[in-house]
Short mmCIF file of C-alpha atoms in Angstrom, two decimals:
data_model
loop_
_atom_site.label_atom_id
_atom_site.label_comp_id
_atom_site.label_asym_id
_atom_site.label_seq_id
_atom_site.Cartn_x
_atom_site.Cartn_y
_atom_site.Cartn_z
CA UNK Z 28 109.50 61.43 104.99
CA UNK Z 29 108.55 58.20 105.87
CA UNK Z 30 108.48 55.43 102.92
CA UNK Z 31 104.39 54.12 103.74
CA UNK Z 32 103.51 57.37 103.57
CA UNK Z 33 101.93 58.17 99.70
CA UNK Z 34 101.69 61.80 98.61
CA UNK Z 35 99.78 63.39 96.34
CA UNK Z 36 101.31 64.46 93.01
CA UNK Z 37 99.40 66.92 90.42
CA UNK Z 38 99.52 65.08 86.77
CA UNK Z 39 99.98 66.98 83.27
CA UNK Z 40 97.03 66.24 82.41
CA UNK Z 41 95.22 67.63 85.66
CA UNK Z 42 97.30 70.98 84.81
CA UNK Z 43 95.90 70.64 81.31
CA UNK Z 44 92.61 71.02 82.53
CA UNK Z 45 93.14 73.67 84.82
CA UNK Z 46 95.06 75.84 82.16
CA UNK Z 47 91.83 74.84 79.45
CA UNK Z 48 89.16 75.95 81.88
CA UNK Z 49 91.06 79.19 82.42
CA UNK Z 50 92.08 79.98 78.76
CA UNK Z 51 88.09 79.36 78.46
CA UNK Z 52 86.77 81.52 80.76
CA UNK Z 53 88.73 84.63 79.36
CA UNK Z 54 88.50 83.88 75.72
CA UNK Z 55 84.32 82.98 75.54
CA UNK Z 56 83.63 86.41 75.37
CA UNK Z 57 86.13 87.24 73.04
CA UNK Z 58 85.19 84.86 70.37
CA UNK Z 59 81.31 85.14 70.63
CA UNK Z 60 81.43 88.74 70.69
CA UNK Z 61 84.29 88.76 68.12
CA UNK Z 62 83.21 86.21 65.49
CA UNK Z 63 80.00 87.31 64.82
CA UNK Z 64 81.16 90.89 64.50
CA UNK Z 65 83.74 90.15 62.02
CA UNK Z 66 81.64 88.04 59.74
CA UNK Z 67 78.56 89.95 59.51
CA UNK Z 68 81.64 93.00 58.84
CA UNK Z 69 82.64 91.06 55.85
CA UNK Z 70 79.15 90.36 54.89
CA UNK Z 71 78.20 94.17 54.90
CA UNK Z 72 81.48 94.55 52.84
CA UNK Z 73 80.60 91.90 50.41
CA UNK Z 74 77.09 92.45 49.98
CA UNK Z 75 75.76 95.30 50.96
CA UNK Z 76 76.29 96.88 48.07
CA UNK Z 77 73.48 98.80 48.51
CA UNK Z 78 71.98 101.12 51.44
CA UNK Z 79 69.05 98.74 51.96
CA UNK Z 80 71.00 95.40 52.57
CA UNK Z 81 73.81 97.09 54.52
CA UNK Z 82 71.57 98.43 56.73
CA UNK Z 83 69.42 95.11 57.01
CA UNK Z 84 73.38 93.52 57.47
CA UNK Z 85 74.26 95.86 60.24
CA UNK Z 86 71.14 95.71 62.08
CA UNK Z 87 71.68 91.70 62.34
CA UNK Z 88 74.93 91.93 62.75
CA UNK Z 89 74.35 94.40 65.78
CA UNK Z 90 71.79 91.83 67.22
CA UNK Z 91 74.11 88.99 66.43
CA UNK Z 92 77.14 90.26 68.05
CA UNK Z 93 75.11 91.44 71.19
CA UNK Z 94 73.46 88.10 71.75
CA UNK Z 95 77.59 86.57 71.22
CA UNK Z 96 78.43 88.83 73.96
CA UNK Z 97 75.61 87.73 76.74
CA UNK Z 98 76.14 84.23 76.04
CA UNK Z 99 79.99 84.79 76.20
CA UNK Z 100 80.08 86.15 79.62
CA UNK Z 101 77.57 83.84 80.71
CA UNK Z 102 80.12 80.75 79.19
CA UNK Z 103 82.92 83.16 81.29
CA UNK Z 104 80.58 82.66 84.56
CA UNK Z 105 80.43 78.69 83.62
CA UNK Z 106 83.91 77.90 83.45
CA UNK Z 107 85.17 80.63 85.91
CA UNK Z 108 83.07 78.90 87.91
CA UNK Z 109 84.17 74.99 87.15
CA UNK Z 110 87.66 76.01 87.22
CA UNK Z 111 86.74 77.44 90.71
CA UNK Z 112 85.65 74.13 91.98
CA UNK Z 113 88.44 72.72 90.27
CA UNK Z 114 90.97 74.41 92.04
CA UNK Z 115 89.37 73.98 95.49
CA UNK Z 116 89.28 70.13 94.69
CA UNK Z 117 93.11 70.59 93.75
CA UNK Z 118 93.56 71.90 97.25
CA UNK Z 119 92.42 69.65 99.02
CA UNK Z 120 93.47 66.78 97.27
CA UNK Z 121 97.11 68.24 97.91
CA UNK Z 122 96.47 69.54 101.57
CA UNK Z 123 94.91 65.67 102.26
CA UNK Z 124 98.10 64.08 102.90
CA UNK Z 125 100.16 67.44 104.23
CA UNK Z 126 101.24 70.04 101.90
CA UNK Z 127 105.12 70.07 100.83
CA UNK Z 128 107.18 73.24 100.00
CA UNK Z 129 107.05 73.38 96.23
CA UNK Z 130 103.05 73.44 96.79
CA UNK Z 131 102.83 76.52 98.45
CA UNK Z 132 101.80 78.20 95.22
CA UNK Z 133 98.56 76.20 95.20
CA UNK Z 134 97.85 77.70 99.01
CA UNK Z 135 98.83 81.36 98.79
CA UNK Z 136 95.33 83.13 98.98
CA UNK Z 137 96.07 81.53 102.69
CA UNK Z 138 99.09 83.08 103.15
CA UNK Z 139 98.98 86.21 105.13
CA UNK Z 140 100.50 89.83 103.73
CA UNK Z 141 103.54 89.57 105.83
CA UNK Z 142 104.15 86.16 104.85
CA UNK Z 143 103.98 86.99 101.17
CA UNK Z 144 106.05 90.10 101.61
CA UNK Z 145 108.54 88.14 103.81
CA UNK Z 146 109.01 85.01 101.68
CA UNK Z 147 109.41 87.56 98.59
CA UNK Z 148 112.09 89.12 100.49
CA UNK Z 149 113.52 86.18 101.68
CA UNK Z 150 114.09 84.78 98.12
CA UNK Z 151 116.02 87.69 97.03
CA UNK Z 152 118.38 87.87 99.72
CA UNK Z 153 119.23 84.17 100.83
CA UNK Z 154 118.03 80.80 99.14
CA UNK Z 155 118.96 78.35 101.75
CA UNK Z 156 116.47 80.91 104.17
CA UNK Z 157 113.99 80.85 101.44
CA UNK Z 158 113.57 77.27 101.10
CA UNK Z 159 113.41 76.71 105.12
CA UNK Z 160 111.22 79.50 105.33
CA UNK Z 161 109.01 77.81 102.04
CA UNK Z 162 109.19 74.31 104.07
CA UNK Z 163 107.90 75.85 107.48
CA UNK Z 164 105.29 77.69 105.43
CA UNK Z 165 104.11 74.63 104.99
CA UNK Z 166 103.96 73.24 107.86
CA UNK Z 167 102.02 76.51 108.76
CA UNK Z 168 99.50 76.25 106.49
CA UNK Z 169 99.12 72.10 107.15
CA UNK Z 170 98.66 72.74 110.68
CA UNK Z 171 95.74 75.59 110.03
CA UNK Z 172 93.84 73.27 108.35
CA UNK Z 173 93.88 70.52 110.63
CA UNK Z 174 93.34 72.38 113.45
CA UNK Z 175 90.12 73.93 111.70
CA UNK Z 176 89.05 70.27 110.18
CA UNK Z 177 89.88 68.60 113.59
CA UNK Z 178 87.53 71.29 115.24
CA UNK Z 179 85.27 70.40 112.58
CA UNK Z 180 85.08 67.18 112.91
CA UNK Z 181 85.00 67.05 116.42
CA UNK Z 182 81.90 68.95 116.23
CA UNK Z 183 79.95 66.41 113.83
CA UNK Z 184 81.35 63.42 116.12
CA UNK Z 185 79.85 65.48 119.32
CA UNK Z 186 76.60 66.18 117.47
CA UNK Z 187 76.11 61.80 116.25
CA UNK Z 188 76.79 61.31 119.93
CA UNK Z 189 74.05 63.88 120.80
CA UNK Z 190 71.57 61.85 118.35
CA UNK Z 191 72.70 58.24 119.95
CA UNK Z 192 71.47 59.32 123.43
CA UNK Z 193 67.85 59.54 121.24
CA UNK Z 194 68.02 55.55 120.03
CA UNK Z 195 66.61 52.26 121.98
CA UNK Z 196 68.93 50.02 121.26
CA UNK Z 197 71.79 47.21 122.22
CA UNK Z 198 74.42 48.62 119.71
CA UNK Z 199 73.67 52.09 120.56
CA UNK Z 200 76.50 51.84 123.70
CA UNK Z 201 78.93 50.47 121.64
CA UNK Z 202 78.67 52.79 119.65
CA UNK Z 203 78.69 55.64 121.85
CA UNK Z 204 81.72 54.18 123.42
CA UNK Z 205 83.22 54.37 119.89
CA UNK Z 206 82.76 57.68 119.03
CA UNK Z 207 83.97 58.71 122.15
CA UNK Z 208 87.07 56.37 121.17
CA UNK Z 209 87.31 58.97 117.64
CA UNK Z 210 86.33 61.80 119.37
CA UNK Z 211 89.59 61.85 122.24
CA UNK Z 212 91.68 60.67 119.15
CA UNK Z 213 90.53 63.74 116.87
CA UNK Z 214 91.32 66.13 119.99
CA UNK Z 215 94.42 64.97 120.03
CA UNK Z 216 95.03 65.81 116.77
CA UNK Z 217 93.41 68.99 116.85
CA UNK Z 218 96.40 69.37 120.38
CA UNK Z 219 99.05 68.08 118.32
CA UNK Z 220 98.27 70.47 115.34
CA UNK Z 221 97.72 73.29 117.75
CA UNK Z 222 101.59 72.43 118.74
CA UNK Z 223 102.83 72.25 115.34
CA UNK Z 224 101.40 75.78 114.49
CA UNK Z 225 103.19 77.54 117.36
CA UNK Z 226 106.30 76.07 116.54
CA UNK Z 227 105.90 76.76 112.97
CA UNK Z 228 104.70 80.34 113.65
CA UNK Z 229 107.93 80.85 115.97
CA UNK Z 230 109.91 79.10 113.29
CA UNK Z 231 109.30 81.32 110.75
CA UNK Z 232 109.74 84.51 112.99
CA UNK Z 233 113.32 82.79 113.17
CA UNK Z 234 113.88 82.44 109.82
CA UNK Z 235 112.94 86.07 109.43
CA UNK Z 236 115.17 87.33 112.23
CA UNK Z 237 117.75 85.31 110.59
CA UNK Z 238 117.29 86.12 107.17
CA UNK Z 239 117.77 90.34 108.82
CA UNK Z 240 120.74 89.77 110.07
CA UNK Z 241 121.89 87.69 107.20
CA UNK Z 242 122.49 84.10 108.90
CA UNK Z 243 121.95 80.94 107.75
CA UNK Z 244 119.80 77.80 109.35
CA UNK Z 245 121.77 75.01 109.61
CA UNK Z 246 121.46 74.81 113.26
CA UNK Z 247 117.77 74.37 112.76
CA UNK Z 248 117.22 71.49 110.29
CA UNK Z 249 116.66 68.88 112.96
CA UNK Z 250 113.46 71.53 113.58
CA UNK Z 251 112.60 71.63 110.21
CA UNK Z 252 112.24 67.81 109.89
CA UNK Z 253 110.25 67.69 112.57
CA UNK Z 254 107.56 69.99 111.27
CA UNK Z 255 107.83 68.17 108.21
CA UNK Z 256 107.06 65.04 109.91
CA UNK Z 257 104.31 66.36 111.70
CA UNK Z 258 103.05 68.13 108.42
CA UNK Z 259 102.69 64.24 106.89
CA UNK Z 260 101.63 62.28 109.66
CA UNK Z 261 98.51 64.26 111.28
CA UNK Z 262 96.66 64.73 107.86
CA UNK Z 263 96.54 60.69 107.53
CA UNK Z 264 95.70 60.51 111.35
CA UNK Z 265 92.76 63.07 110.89
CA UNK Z 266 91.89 61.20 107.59
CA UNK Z 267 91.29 57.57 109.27
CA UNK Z 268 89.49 59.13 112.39
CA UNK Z 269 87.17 60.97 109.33
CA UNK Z 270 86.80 57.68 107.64
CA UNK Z 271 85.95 55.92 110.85
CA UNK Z 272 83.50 58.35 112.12
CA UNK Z 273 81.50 58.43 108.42
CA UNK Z 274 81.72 54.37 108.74
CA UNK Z 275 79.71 54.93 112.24
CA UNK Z 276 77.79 57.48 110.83
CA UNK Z 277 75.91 54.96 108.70
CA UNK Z 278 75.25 52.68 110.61
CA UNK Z 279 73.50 55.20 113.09
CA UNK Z 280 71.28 55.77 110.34
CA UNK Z 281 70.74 52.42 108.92
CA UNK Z 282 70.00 51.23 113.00
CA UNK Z 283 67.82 54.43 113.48
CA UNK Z 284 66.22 53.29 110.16
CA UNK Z 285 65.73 49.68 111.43
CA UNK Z 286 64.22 50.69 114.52
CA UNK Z 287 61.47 53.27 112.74
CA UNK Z 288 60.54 50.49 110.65
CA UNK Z 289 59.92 48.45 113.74
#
């Protein structure tokens, strides 16, 4: 990996939250349902001595404990939901700058069954396979991204062009002329990723015929650098054509607003 480039690393206390916001969305319903049960329990025990105030005990404790239970799963909902936006942010945060082996974890809802099945068998069998075939993985799963992002984005910069055809002005060419500077750069990333995900794809078909017939890959790491190099350089190259294009973005709008105020 190149020195310039930075990568993302997930801190302790980024993992702390994540593991809070879980522990919190299965234990809310627990406690509010739980606590007030057990203390109007040891009221009942305590005081309700007689048939009157036990009943009067159990009744509240009955409404108690069912209004702890609604407003547990609703605090479930709340944090299964935060720690479901968490996550996503996670994801992308990681994926921004090219995911790396050991993050495949984060990315395996995007893994498909034969993949999961493969890389399970893979790891019993043969390490050395299991960490090429973890690498290429993800270089997979980096290249499926930026292909659907480039196409994304290559969309958006096709659509600002659309709405630059609309506006009166000097600056409009230049910046037509930009965008259709960003727009043959982001389909060249959207090419290049296309050609990193068939040779991943075909990489890890190799790894799996390999890992059958009970060979190792050391033939192949010159391959296997290469994907990884591709893995880390597109994301940053699809990152400053996004930043770019949002820079050009605005100032369509603030010269569109300009001109309406004219």
């Amino acid at each position: 990996m190149d020195d310039h480039i930075s990568k993302y690393h997930v801190t302790d206390r980024e993992l702390a939250r994540g593991r809070n916001l879980k522990v919190a969305a299965w234990t809310a319903p627990i406690l509010l349902t739980g606590i007030p049960a057990v203390v109007f329990l040891a009221l009942t025990l305590i005081f309700g001595s007689t048939p009157p105030v036990a009943v009067t005990l159990f009744f509240f404790g009955v409404v108690v404990t069912t209004i702890g239970f609604i407003a547990g799963l609703a605090a479930s909902g709340l944090f299964a939901y935060r720690l479901s936006n968490w996550t996503k942010e996670m994801r992308e945060k990681i994926a921004a700058d090219g995911i790396r082996a050991e993050e495949i974890e984060w990315f395996r809802h995007e893994l498909k069954s034969n993949e999961k099945r493969a890389l399970k068998d893979i790891g019993r069998s043969d390490l050395l396979l299991a960490d090429a075939y973890r690498e290429t993985l993800a270089s997979r799963l980096t290249a499926t991204r930026i292909v659907k992002s480039s196409k994304k984005e290559l969309f958006l910069t096709q659509r600002r062009k659309a709405k630059l055809k609309q506006l009166k002005s000097e600056k409009a060419d230049d910046f037509r002329s930009q965008i259709d500077n960003d727009a043959a750069k982001i389909a060249s990333i959207n090419e290049e990723a296309k050609l990193m995900l068939i040779e991943a794809e075909a990489r890890l078909q190799m790894i799996e015929a390999a890992a059958t017939r009970g060979r190792s890959l050391a033939d192949s790491e010159l391959a296997l650098k290469k994907l990884s190099a591709r893995s880390q350089t597109l994301p940053i190259a699809l990152e400053e054509a996004r930043m770019t294009d949002e820079i050009k973005r605005e100032l369509e709008e603030e010269l569109a607003h300009d001109e309406a105020g004219l």
